[in-house]
mmCIF file of C-alpha atoms and ligand atoms in Angstrom:
data_model
loop_
_atom_site.group_PDB
_atom_site.id
_atom_site.type_symbol
_atom_site.label_atom_id
_atom_site.label_comp_id
_atom_site.label_asym_id
_atom_site.label_seq_id
_atom_site.Cartn_x
_atom_site.Cartn_y
_atom_site.Cartn_z
ATOM 1 C CA UNK W 696 22.271 144.187 77.961
ATOM 2 C CA UNK W 697 24.226 141.875 75.698
ATOM 3 C CA UNK W 698 25.683 144.330 73.160
ATOM 4 C CA UNK W 699 28.584 143.336 71.082
ATOM 5 C CA UNK W 700 32.288 144.475 73.008
ATOM 6 C CA UNK W 701 34.729 143.771 71.237
ATOM 7 C CA UNK W 702 33.294 145.170 68.175
ATOM 8 C CA UNK W 703 32.986 148.800 70.000
ATOM 9 C CA UNK W 704 36.355 148.172 71.141
ATOM 10 C CA UNK W 705 37.182 148.291 67.811
ATOM 11 C CA UNK W 706 35.931 151.242 66.057
ATOM 12 C CA UNK W 707 35.986 153.005 69.195
ATOM 13 C CA UNK W 708 40.050 152.922 69.859
ATOM 14 C CA UNK W 709 40.887 153.444 65.249
ATOM 15 C CA UNK W 710 41.470 156.705 63.974
ATOM 16 C CA UNK W 711 39.530 159.041 62.306
ATOM 17 C CA UNK W 712 40.411 163.602 63.334
ATOM 18 C CA UNK W 713 37.919 165.485 60.871
ATOM 19 C CA UNK W 714 38.984 165.576 57.615
ATOM 20 C CA UNK W 715 41.567 162.183 57.475
ATOM 21 C CA UNK W 716 39.091 159.538 58.042
ATOM 22 C CA UNK W 717 40.489 156.701 55.134
ATOM 23 C CA UNK W 718 41.371 154.275 58.630
ATOM 24 C CA UNK W 719 37.436 154.502 60.605
ATOM 25 C CA UNK W 720 35.733 154.610 56.934
ATOM 26 C CA UNK W 721 37.726 151.439 55.269
ATOM 27 C CA UNK W 722 37.186 150.319 58.858
ATOM 28 C CA UNK W 723 32.728 151.282 58.415
ATOM 29 C CA UNK W 724 33.028 149.359 54.538
ATOM 30 C CA UNK W 725 34.029 145.983 55.448
ATOM 31 C CA UNK W 726 31.175 146.099 58.677
ATOM 32 C CA UNK W 727 28.603 147.086 56.426
ATOM 33 C CA UNK W 728 29.244 145.721 52.489
ATOM 34 C CA UNK W 729 27.382 142.283 53.811
ATOM 35 C CA UNK W 730 24.991 144.113 55.254
ATOM 36 C CA UNK W 731 23.079 145.872 52.777
ATOM 37 C CA UNK W 732 22.883 145.996 48.881
ATOM 38 C CA UNK W 733 25.067 149.051 48.317
ATOM 39 C CA UNK W 734 27.135 150.814 49.444
ATOM 40 C CA UNK W 735 28.503 153.457 48.155
ATOM 41 C CA UNK W 736 31.568 156.131 48.928
ATOM 42 C CA UNK W 737 30.737 160.145 47.751
ATOM 43 C CA UNK W 738 33.670 162.434 46.705
ATOM 44 C CA UNK W 739 33.607 163.921 50.151
ATOM 45 C CA UNK W 740 34.255 160.464 52.343
ATOM 46 C CA UNK W 741 31.078 159.941 53.675
ATOM 47 C CA UNK W 742 29.747 156.346 53.256
ATOM 48 C CA UNK W 743 26.037 154.925 52.332
ATOM 49 C CA UNK W 744 25.094 151.765 52.748
ATOM 50 C CA UNK W 745 21.197 151.388 50.851
ATOM 51 C CA UNK W 746 19.034 148.340 52.226
ATOM 52 C CA UNK W 747 15.869 148.873 49.468
ATOM 53 C CA UNK W 748 12.963 148.623 51.229
ATOM 54 C CA UNK W 749 10.403 145.674 50.218
ATOM 55 C CA UNK W 750 6.744 147.897 49.280
ATOM 56 C CA UNK W 751 7.818 150.592 48.464
ATOM 57 C CA UNK W 752 6.507 152.546 45.125
ATOM 58 C CA UNK W 753 7.184 155.717 45.826
ATOM 59 C CA UNK W 754 10.558 155.825 46.542
ATOM 60 C CA UNK W 755 10.786 156.625 49.403
ATOM 61 C CA UNK W 756 14.169 157.534 51.410
ATOM 62 C CA UNK W 757 15.021 156.959 55.404
ATOM 63 C CA UNK W 758 18.014 158.546 56.283
ATOM 64 C CA UNK W 759 20.221 157.795 59.471
ATOM 65 C CA UNK W 760 23.269 159.314 59.868
ATOM 66 C CA UNK W 761 26.212 158.876 62.243
ATOM 67 C CA UNK W 762 29.168 160.669 61.951
ATOM 68 C CA UNK W 763 32.368 158.751 62.073
ATOM 69 C CA UNK W 764 34.747 161.562 62.606
ATOM 70 C CA UNK W 765 36.397 162.043 66.660
ATOM 71 C CA UNK W 766 38.005 165.921 67.843
ATOM 72 C CA UNK W 767 41.300 166.013 67.288
ATOM 73 C CA UNK W 768 44.428 168.434 66.074
ATOM 74 C CA UNK W 769 46.599 169.039 62.819
ATOM 75 C CA UNK W 770 50.140 170.007 63.402
ATOM 76 C CA UNK W 771 50.914 173.734 62.492
ATOM 77 C CA UNK W 772 54.816 173.564 63.103
ATOM 78 C CA UNK W 773 57.907 171.888 64.073
ATOM 79 C CA UNK W 774 59.999 173.554 66.047
ATOM 80 C CA UNK W 775 63.702 173.815 65.951
ATOM 81 C CA UNK W 776 64.122 171.155 69.104
ATOM 82 C CA UNK W 777 61.275 168.409 67.659
ATOM 83 C CA UNK W 778 58.468 170.054 69.757
ATOM 84 C CA UNK W 779 55.256 170.077 67.297
ATOM 85 C CA UNK W 780 52.258 172.983 67.513
ATOM 86 C CA UNK W 781 48.952 172.120 66.756
ATOM 87 C CA UNK W 782 45.763 173.702 65.971
ATOM 88 C CA UNK W 783 42.178 172.140 67.026
ATOM 89 C CA UNK W 784 40.074 170.100 64.048
ATOM 90 C CA UNK W 785 37.109 169.435 66.636
ATOM 91 C CA UNK W 786 35.549 171.754 70.464
ATOM 92 C CA UNK W 787 38.294 171.149 72.996
ATOM 93 C CA UNK W 788 38.378 171.758 76.638
ATOM 94 C CA UNK W 789 41.588 173.105 76.844
ATOM 95 C CA UNK W 790 41.620 171.829 80.647
ATOM 96 C CA UNK W 791 41.100 168.665 79.053
ATOM 97 C CA UNK W 792 43.905 167.968 77.478
ATOM 98 C CA UNK W 793 46.030 167.981 80.284
ATOM 99 C CA UNK W 794 48.427 164.926 80.500
ATOM 100 C CA UNK W 795 47.101 163.051 77.542
ATOM 101 C CA UNK W 796 48.661 161.171 75.211
ATOM 102 C CA UNK W 797 48.311 161.752 71.823
ATOM 103 C CA UNK W 798 48.903 159.994 67.984
ATOM 104 C CA UNK W 799 50.346 161.642 65.295
ATOM 105 C CA UNK W 800 49.693 160.263 61.646
ATOM 106 C CA UNK W 801 52.704 160.666 59.530
ATOM 107 C CA UNK W 802 54.172 158.349 57.480
ATOM 108 C CA UNK W 803 53.557 156.260 60.369
ATOM 109 C CA UNK W 804 51.992 156.198 63.705
ATOM 110 C CA UNK W 805 54.532 158.076 66.844
ATOM 111 C CA UNK W 806 52.799 158.897 70.346
ATOM 112 C CA UNK W 807 53.203 162.015 71.838
ATOM 113 C CA UNK W 808 52.651 163.748 74.808
ATOM 114 C CA UNK W 809 50.912 166.794 74.990
ATOM 115 C CA UNK W 810 53.619 169.413 77.160
ATOM 116 C CA UNK W 811 52.145 172.304 79.395
ATOM 117 C CA UNK W 812 53.897 174.370 81.641
ATOM 118 C CA UNK W 813 54.662 172.637 85.336
ATOM 119 C CA UNK W 814 52.902 173.913 88.308
ATOM 120 C CA UNK W 815 57.039 174.717 89.640
ATOM 121 C CA UNK W 816 57.370 177.344 86.892
ATOM 122 C CA UNK W 817 53.840 179.092 87.254
ATOM 123 C CA UNK W 818 53.814 182.604 88.046
ATOM 124 C CA UNK W 819 50.883 183.026 90.831
ATOM 125 C CA UNK W 820 49.278 185.229 88.216
ATOM 126 C CA UNK W 821 50.119 182.397 85.586
ATOM 127 C CA UNK W 822 48.402 179.415 88.482
ATOM 128 C CA UNK W 823 45.543 180.894 88.819
ATOM 129 C CA UNK W 824 44.643 181.231 84.411
ATOM 130 C CA UNK W 825 42.962 178.629 82.008
ATOM 131 C CA UNK W 826 44.774 176.955 80.643
ATOM 132 C CA UNK W 827 44.509 177.078 76.469
ATOM 133 C CA UNK W 828 44.924 174.905 73.512
ATOM 134 C CA UNK W 829 47.829 177.314 72.359
ATOM 135 C CA UNK W 830 49.421 176.702 76.054
ATOM 136 C CA UNK W 831 49.788 173.142 74.123
ATOM 137 C CA UNK W 832 52.802 171.175 72.353
ATOM 138 C CA UNK W 833 53.230 168.214 71.732
ATOM 139 C CA UNK W 834 56.729 166.174 72.826
ATOM 140 C CA UNK W 835 57.462 163.358 70.750
ATOM 141 C CA UNK W 836 60.455 162.618 72.391
ATOM 142 C CA UNK W 837 62.929 163.159 69.560
ATOM 143 C CA UNK W 838 64.828 165.239 67.695
ATOM 144 C CA UNK W 839 63.772 168.062 64.460
ATOM 145 C CA UNK W 840 65.514 165.769 62.475
ATOM 146 C CA UNK W 841 63.747 162.308 63.249
ATOM 147 C CA UNK W 842 60.456 163.960 63.908
ATOM 148 C CA UNK W 843 60.794 164.687 59.879
ATOM 149 C CA UNK W 844 62.283 161.757 59.308
ATOM 150 C CA UNK W 845 58.805 160.780 59.787
ATOM 151 C CA UNK W 846 55.544 164.449 60.748
ATOM 152 C CA UNK W 847 54.829 167.203 58.236
ATOM 153 C CA UNK W 848 53.382 169.870 59.052
ATOM 154 C CA UNK W 849 49.124 169.162 57.694
ATOM 155 C CA UNK W 850 49.072 165.778 59.583
ATOM 156 C CA UNK W 851 46.691 164.772 62.050
ATOM 157 C CA UNK W 852 46.607 163.512 65.868
ATOM 158 C CA UNK W 853 43.920 161.158 68.445
ATOM 159 C CA UNK W 854 44.096 160.737 71.199
ATOM 160 C CA UNK W 855 45.526 157.365 73.017
ATOM 161 C CA UNK W 856 42.925 155.680 74.979
ATOM 162 C CA UNK W 857 41.322 151.662 75.214
ATOM 163 C CA UNK W 858 37.792 150.955 75.261
ATOM 164 C CA UNK W 859 37.320 149.212 79.506
ATOM 165 C CA UNK W 860 34.718 147.705 80.450
ATOM 166 C CA UNK W 861 32.785 149.401 83.680
ATOM 167 C CA UNK W 862 30.488 148.164 86.243
ATOM 168 C CA UNK W 863 28.103 148.067 83.280
ATOM 169 C CA UNK W 864 29.501 151.454 80.982
ATOM 170 C CA UNK W 865 31.916 151.567 78.981
ATOM 171 C CA UNK W 866 34.538 154.050 78.404
ATOM 172 C CA UNK W 867 36.825 155.223 75.620
ATOM 173 C CA UNK W 868 37.766 158.685 73.717
ATOM 174 C CA UNK W 869 35.591 158.723 71.212
ATOM 175 C CA UNK W 870 32.554 157.403 72.296
ATOM 176 C CA UNK W 871 32.036 160.315 70.557
ATOM 177 C CA UNK W 872 30.330 159.263 67.925
ATOM 178 C CA UNK W 873 31.781 155.836 67.960
ATOM 179 C CA UNK W 874 29.331 153.990 69.683
ATOM 180 C CA UNK W 875 26.466 155.370 66.752
ATOM 181 C CA UNK W 876 28.858 154.040 64.388
ATOM 182 C CA UNK W 877 28.651 151.501 66.056
ATOM 183 C CA UNK W 878 24.420 151.490 66.760
ATOM 184 C CA UNK W 879 24.165 151.515 63.118
ATOM 185 C CA UNK W 880 25.997 149.149 62.432
ATOM 186 C CA UNK W 881 24.517 146.484 64.338
ATOM 187 C CA UNK W 882 20.544 147.685 63.231
ATOM 188 C CA UNK W 883 22.015 146.601 59.671
ATOM 189 C CA UNK W 884 22.301 143.099 60.797
ATOM 190 C CA UNK W 885 18.597 143.113 62.604
ATOM 191 C CA UNK W 886 16.825 145.492 60.450
ATOM 192 C CA UNK W 887 14.632 142.786 58.034
ATOM 193 C CA UNK W 888 12.594 144.008 54.911
ATOM 194 C CA UNK W 889 12.206 147.828 56.016
ATOM 195 C CA UNK W 890 8.599 148.882 54.627
ATOM 196 C CA UNK W 891 10.777 151.488 53.230
ATOM 197 C CA UNK W 892 14.912 151.976 51.488
ATOM 198 C CA UNK W 893 17.375 153.247 54.076
ATOM 199 C CA UNK W 894 20.163 154.918 53.797
ATOM 200 C CA UNK W 895 22.488 154.629 56.378
ATOM 201 C CA UNK W 896 25.027 157.170 56.176
ATOM 202 C CA UNK W 897 28.865 156.645 57.759
ATOM 203 C CA UNK W 898 29.393 160.742 57.420
ATOM 204 C CA UNK W 899 32.507 162.761 57.812
ATOM 205 C CA UNK W 900 33.574 165.937 59.439
ATOM 206 C CA UNK W 901 30.484 166.636 61.986
ATOM 207 C CA UNK W 902 32.844 167.887 65.022
ATOM 208 C CA UNK W 903 33.932 171.130 62.576
ATOM 209 C CA UNK W 904 30.599 171.745 61.285
ATOM 210 C CA UNK W 905 28.324 169.046 60.326
ATOM 211 C CA UNK W 906 30.153 168.725 56.546
ATOM 212 C CA UNK W 907 29.650 165.811 55.673
ATOM 213 C CA UNK W 908 25.995 165.293 57.071
ATOM 214 C CA UNK W 909 25.370 168.580 54.639
ATOM 215 C CA UNK W 910 26.473 166.960 51.288
ATOM 216 C CA UNK W 911 24.848 163.015 51.959
ATOM 217 C CA UNK W 912 21.398 164.407 52.930
ATOM 218 C CA UNK W 913 21.204 166.956 49.828
ATOM 219 C CA UNK W 914 21.944 163.422 47.444
ATOM 220 C CA UNK W 915 20.294 161.184 49.376
ATOM 221 C CA UNK W 916 17.173 163.709 49.189
ATOM 222 C CA UNK W 917 15.291 161.957 52.254
ATOM 223 C CA UNK W 918 12.362 162.104 52.931
ATOM 224 C CA UNK W 919 12.348 160.550 56.377
ATOM 225 C CA UNK W 920 15.472 161.471 58.512
ATOM 226 C CA UNK W 921 17.506 160.307 61.946
ATOM 227 C CA UNK W 922 20.452 161.262 63.273
ATOM 228 C CA UNK W 923 22.394 159.264 65.477
ATOM 229 C CA UNK W 924 25.113 161.242 68.949
ATOM 230 C CA UNK W 925 26.037 160.934 71.972
ATOM 231 C CA UNK W 926 24.577 163.915 73.700
ATOM 232 C CA UNK W 927 25.347 165.029 77.652
ATOM 233 C CA UNK W 928 24.821 162.930 80.457
ATOM 234 C CA UNK W 929 25.576 165.341 83.342
ATOM 235 C CA UNK W 930 24.139 163.591 86.250
ATOM 236 C CA UNK W 931 27.215 163.848 88.354
ATOM 237 C CA UNK W 932 28.128 165.059 91.706
ATOM 238 C CA UNK W 933 27.015 169.038 91.587
ATOM 239 C CA UNK W 934 24.577 169.286 89.496
ATOM 240 C CA UNK W 935 21.373 169.672 89.620
ATOM 241 C CA UNK W 936 18.200 167.854 88.755
ATOM 242 C CA UNK W 937 17.620 170.482 86.320
ATOM 243 C CA UNK W 938 20.916 170.204 84.763
ATOM 244 C CA UNK W 939 21.569 166.966 83.590
ATOM 245 C CA UNK W 940 20.241 166.925 80.390
ATOM 246 C CA UNK W 941 19.925 163.200 80.497
ATOM 247 C CA UNK W 942 20.882 160.457 82.523
ATOM 248 C CA UNK W 943 22.719 156.627 82.830
ATOM 249 C CA UNK W 944 21.292 153.654 82.019
ATOM 250 C CA UNK W 945 17.663 155.359 82.367
ATOM 251 C CA UNK W 946 17.591 155.303 78.271
ATOM 252 C CA UNK W 947 18.104 156.128 75.331
ATOM 253 C CA UNK W 948 17.205 159.213 74.226
ATOM 254 C CA UNK W 949 14.997 161.226 72.019
ATOM 255 C CA UNK W 950 15.474 164.758 71.166
ATOM 256 C CA UNK W 951 13.002 166.970 71.052
ATOM 257 C CA UNK W 952 15.597 170.312 69.820
ATOM 258 C CA UNK W 953 19.342 170.870 70.442
ATOM 259 C CA UNK W 954 20.743 174.345 69.370
ATOM 260 C CA UNK W 955 20.579 173.225 65.862
ATOM 261 C CA UNK W 956 17.845 172.048 65.613
ATOM 262 C CA UNK W 957 13.935 171.875 66.363
ATOM 263 C CA UNK W 958 12.942 168.002 66.104
ATOM 264 C CA UNK W 959 9.740 167.565 63.992
ATOM 265 C CA UNK W 960 6.931 166.778 66.223
ATOM 266 C CA UNK W 961 6.343 164.328 64.343
ATOM 267 C CA UNK W 962 8.878 162.309 64.105
ATOM 268 C CA UNK W 963 9.387 162.768 68.395
ATOM 269 C CA UNK W 964 5.730 161.617 68.657
ATOM 270 C CA UNK W 965 6.355 158.732 66.474
ATOM 271 C CA UNK W 966 10.043 157.720 68.567
ATOM 272 C CA UNK W 967 7.999 158.043 71.675
ATOM 273 C CA UNK W 968 5.402 155.973 70.403
ATOM 274 C CA UNK W 969 7.340 153.409 69.179
ATOM 275 C CA UNK W 970 9.769 153.112 72.055
ATOM 276 C CA UNK W 971 6.407 152.408 74.881
ATOM 277 C CA UNK W 972 5.132 150.349 72.078
ATOM 278 C CA UNK W 973 7.856 147.937 72.058
ATOM 279 C CA UNK W 974 8.832 148.715 75.671
ATOM 280 C CA UNK W 975 12.061 149.948 75.380
ATOM 281 C CA UNK W 976 13.146 152.409 77.869
ATOM 282 C CA UNK W 977 14.013 156.559 77.036
ATOM 283 C CA UNK W 978 14.596 159.705 78.137
ATOM 284 C CA UNK W 979 13.581 163.341 76.791
ATOM 285 C CA UNK W 980 16.675 164.761 75.387
ATOM 286 C CA UNK W 981 16.551 169.308 74.860
ATOM 287 C CA UNK W 982 20.835 170.585 74.476
ATOM 288 C CA UNK W 983 20.189 173.924 74.095
ATOM 289 C CA UNK W 984 24.076 174.380 73.323
ATOM 290 C CA UNK W 985 25.678 171.966 70.905
ATOM 291 C CA UNK W 986 24.563 170.630 67.369
ATOM 292 C CA UNK W 987 24.419 167.903 65.477
ATOM 293 C CA UNK W 988 23.772 165.652 62.627
ATOM 294 C CA UNK W 989 20.506 166.088 62.652
ATOM 295 C CA UNK W 990 20.543 169.979 60.889
ATOM 296 C CA UNK W 991 21.750 168.906 57.992
ATOM 297 C CA UNK W 992 19.386 165.315 57.770
ATOM 298 C CA UNK W 993 15.929 167.940 57.806
ATOM 299 C CA UNK W 994 17.736 171.058 55.795
ATOM 300 C CA UNK W 995 20.024 169.891 53.026
ATOM 301 C CA UNK W 996 17.053 167.744 51.156
ATOM 302 C CA UNK W 997 15.256 169.555 48.816
ATOM 303 C CA UNK W 998 11.912 169.793 50.567
ATOM 304 C CA UNK W 999 13.602 169.234 53.752
ATOM 305 C CA UNK W 1000 12.926 165.643 55.832
ATOM 306 C CA UNK W 1001 10.417 164.553 58.556
ATOM 307 C CA UNK W 1002 13.622 164.278 61.302
ATOM 308 C CA UNK W 1003 14.428 163.711 64.529
ATOM 309 C CA UNK W 1004 17.127 161.999 66.743
ATOM 310 C CA UNK W 1005 17.889 159.148 68.642
ATOM 311 C CA UNK W 1006 21.266 160.039 71.101
ATOM 312 C CA UNK W 1007 22.979 158.365 73.501
ATOM 313 C CA UNK W 1008 24.284 159.355 77.227
ATOM 314 C CA UNK W 1009 27.347 160.014 77.830
ATOM 315 C CA UNK W 1010 29.355 161.570 80.239
ATOM 316 C CA UNK W 1011 32.440 163.887 80.058
ATOM 317 C CA UNK W 1012 32.141 164.462 76.456
ATOM 318 C CA UNK W 1013 34.398 165.459 74.715
ATOM 319 C CA UNK W 1014 37.430 164.014 77.142
ATOM 320 C CA UNK W 1015 38.556 161.073 76.598
ATOM 321 C CA UNK W 1016 37.402 159.082 78.804
ATOM 322 C CA UNK W 1017 33.684 159.450 77.208
ATOM 323 C CA UNK W 1018 31.668 156.611 79.633
ATOM 324 C CA UNK W 1019 28.204 155.108 77.911
ATOM 325 C CA UNK W 1020 26.022 152.507 79.556
ATOM 326 C CA UNK W 1021 25.288 149.288 78.209
ATOM 327 C CA UNK W 1022 21.916 149.838 78.294
ATOM 328 C CA UNK W 1023 21.348 152.532 77.149
ATOM 329 C CA UNK W 1024 23.590 151.721 74.380
ATOM 330 C CA UNK W 1025 21.018 148.588 73.532
ATOM 331 C CA UNK W 1026 18.536 150.527 73.700
ATOM 332 C CA UNK W 1027 18.774 153.316 70.938
ATOM 333 C CA UNK W 1028 20.057 149.917 68.978
ATOM 334 C CA UNK W 1029 16.090 148.216 69.381
ATOM 335 C CA UNK W 1030 14.708 151.699 68.947
ATOM 336 C CA UNK W 1031 15.851 152.652 65.981
ATOM 337 C CA UNK W 1032 15.529 149.204 64.270
ATOM 338 C CA UNK W 1033 11.525 149.429 64.871
ATOM 339 C CA UNK W 1034 11.484 153.294 63.643
ATOM 340 C CA UNK W 1035 13.010 152.437 59.988
ATOM 341 C CA UNK W 1036 10.822 148.905 60.462
ATOM 342 C CA UNK W 1037 7.107 150.733 61.300
ATOM 343 C CA UNK W 1038 7.933 153.820 59.879
ATOM 344 C CA UNK W 1039 5.427 153.562 57.215
ATOM 345 C CA UNK W 1040 2.359 152.623 60.003
ATOM 346 C CA UNK W 1041 2.605 155.801 61.155
ATOM 347 C CA UNK W 1042 0.090 158.958 60.231
ATOM 348 C CA UNK W 1043 2.252 161.046 59.467
ATOM 349 C CA UNK W 1044 -0.282 163.877 57.414
ATOM 350 C CA UNK W 1045 -1.401 164.552 61.267
HETATM 351 ZN ZN1 ZN Q 1195 28.431 164.008 67.870
#
C-alpha cells in the first residue's frame, strides 16, 4: 500500500482549471520526460508521452488517458466594491461552494473567499431554497482599484485545499483527476518493455466535455484505449447497497459503462482476467450519470478503439474534500501496468 504521497500531494495541489492547465502541464512534462521515449504537447495542450513497444511490427497503439484539468471558475465581472462574479468551468453542486477559499490566478495569485448571504438576513423562503452558483461572489478583501491591479475578466479561479492523509486515505481538492495523473506517471516508471506503443496522454478540458481527449484520440488513432478517472464511492451513511457504485478500500474499479460509454466487452474481460491472474483486488463499476475521457478514446480514432477504463473509487466527488484509499490507488497502478504489459496476450478476436 506504499504510494508516493509527497508526489501525489504536489500533483493534486497545483492549479489547472479547464483551458488553463499550463502549470499542471509544465509539472507533468517535467515528470514524464525522463520516463518516455518521446514527449509532445499538441495545440490544445494535451501532453502525450510515448513509450515504444518492444516487438510491434504492426505499430499497434495503446492510448491511456488521464485528464489534468480540475473543476474551477472564470472571472466574469469585477463590481464597484471589488467583489468578483464568476462562471463555473465544470459541474459544481452549488452547496459545495459555501464557505470556501479559492485562488484567483491573475497577474499574481490572490486568495479569495466564496461569499453568500448570511442566514441571519435571509427571509424564511430564502432559507428553504437550494443555493445556486449565481448566489455566490468572490471576496478578495480589497477595493476595486486594488483588485484591478492584479485581476481581469477571464482570469481562472481554482479551489484552495491541501492534501492530507486520514487513516489509509488521502484527502484533497482535485483528487479528480490528479490521482489518475499520478497513477499514469507511476505506471510509466514501472513499465518494462510493453509489447505495443503506449501513448500516455494527459488531457485538457475533460471537465467541460472531454475536449482534450477527443483531439488526442483523433491524432493518436489508437487500437486500444484505457481511460483513468475517479468514480463515485457512495459507501456512506444513508446509501443503499445498490446505490454505492463503488466502495473505498475494496480495490481498483473496472468500468463496465458510464453515461457516455459502454466499455468494450473484451477490454472488460481482459482487465478482469488480468486482475485475477495478478491477484489485484478489483470491483466492477457502472456509473449511470456522468461521462469520462473513455468516450473520446473509444470513438475519435478512425476505426474506434477497443476501450475501457480503470476507475479510482472516490468519496465526496466534486467537493474540495475528495477522498481516495491508498490501497485502491496502488491496485490501480498495478492493474494498469499489468494490462499494458499483457495486451498482446489476449485473444481480441473472440
Ligand atoms: Zn474526472
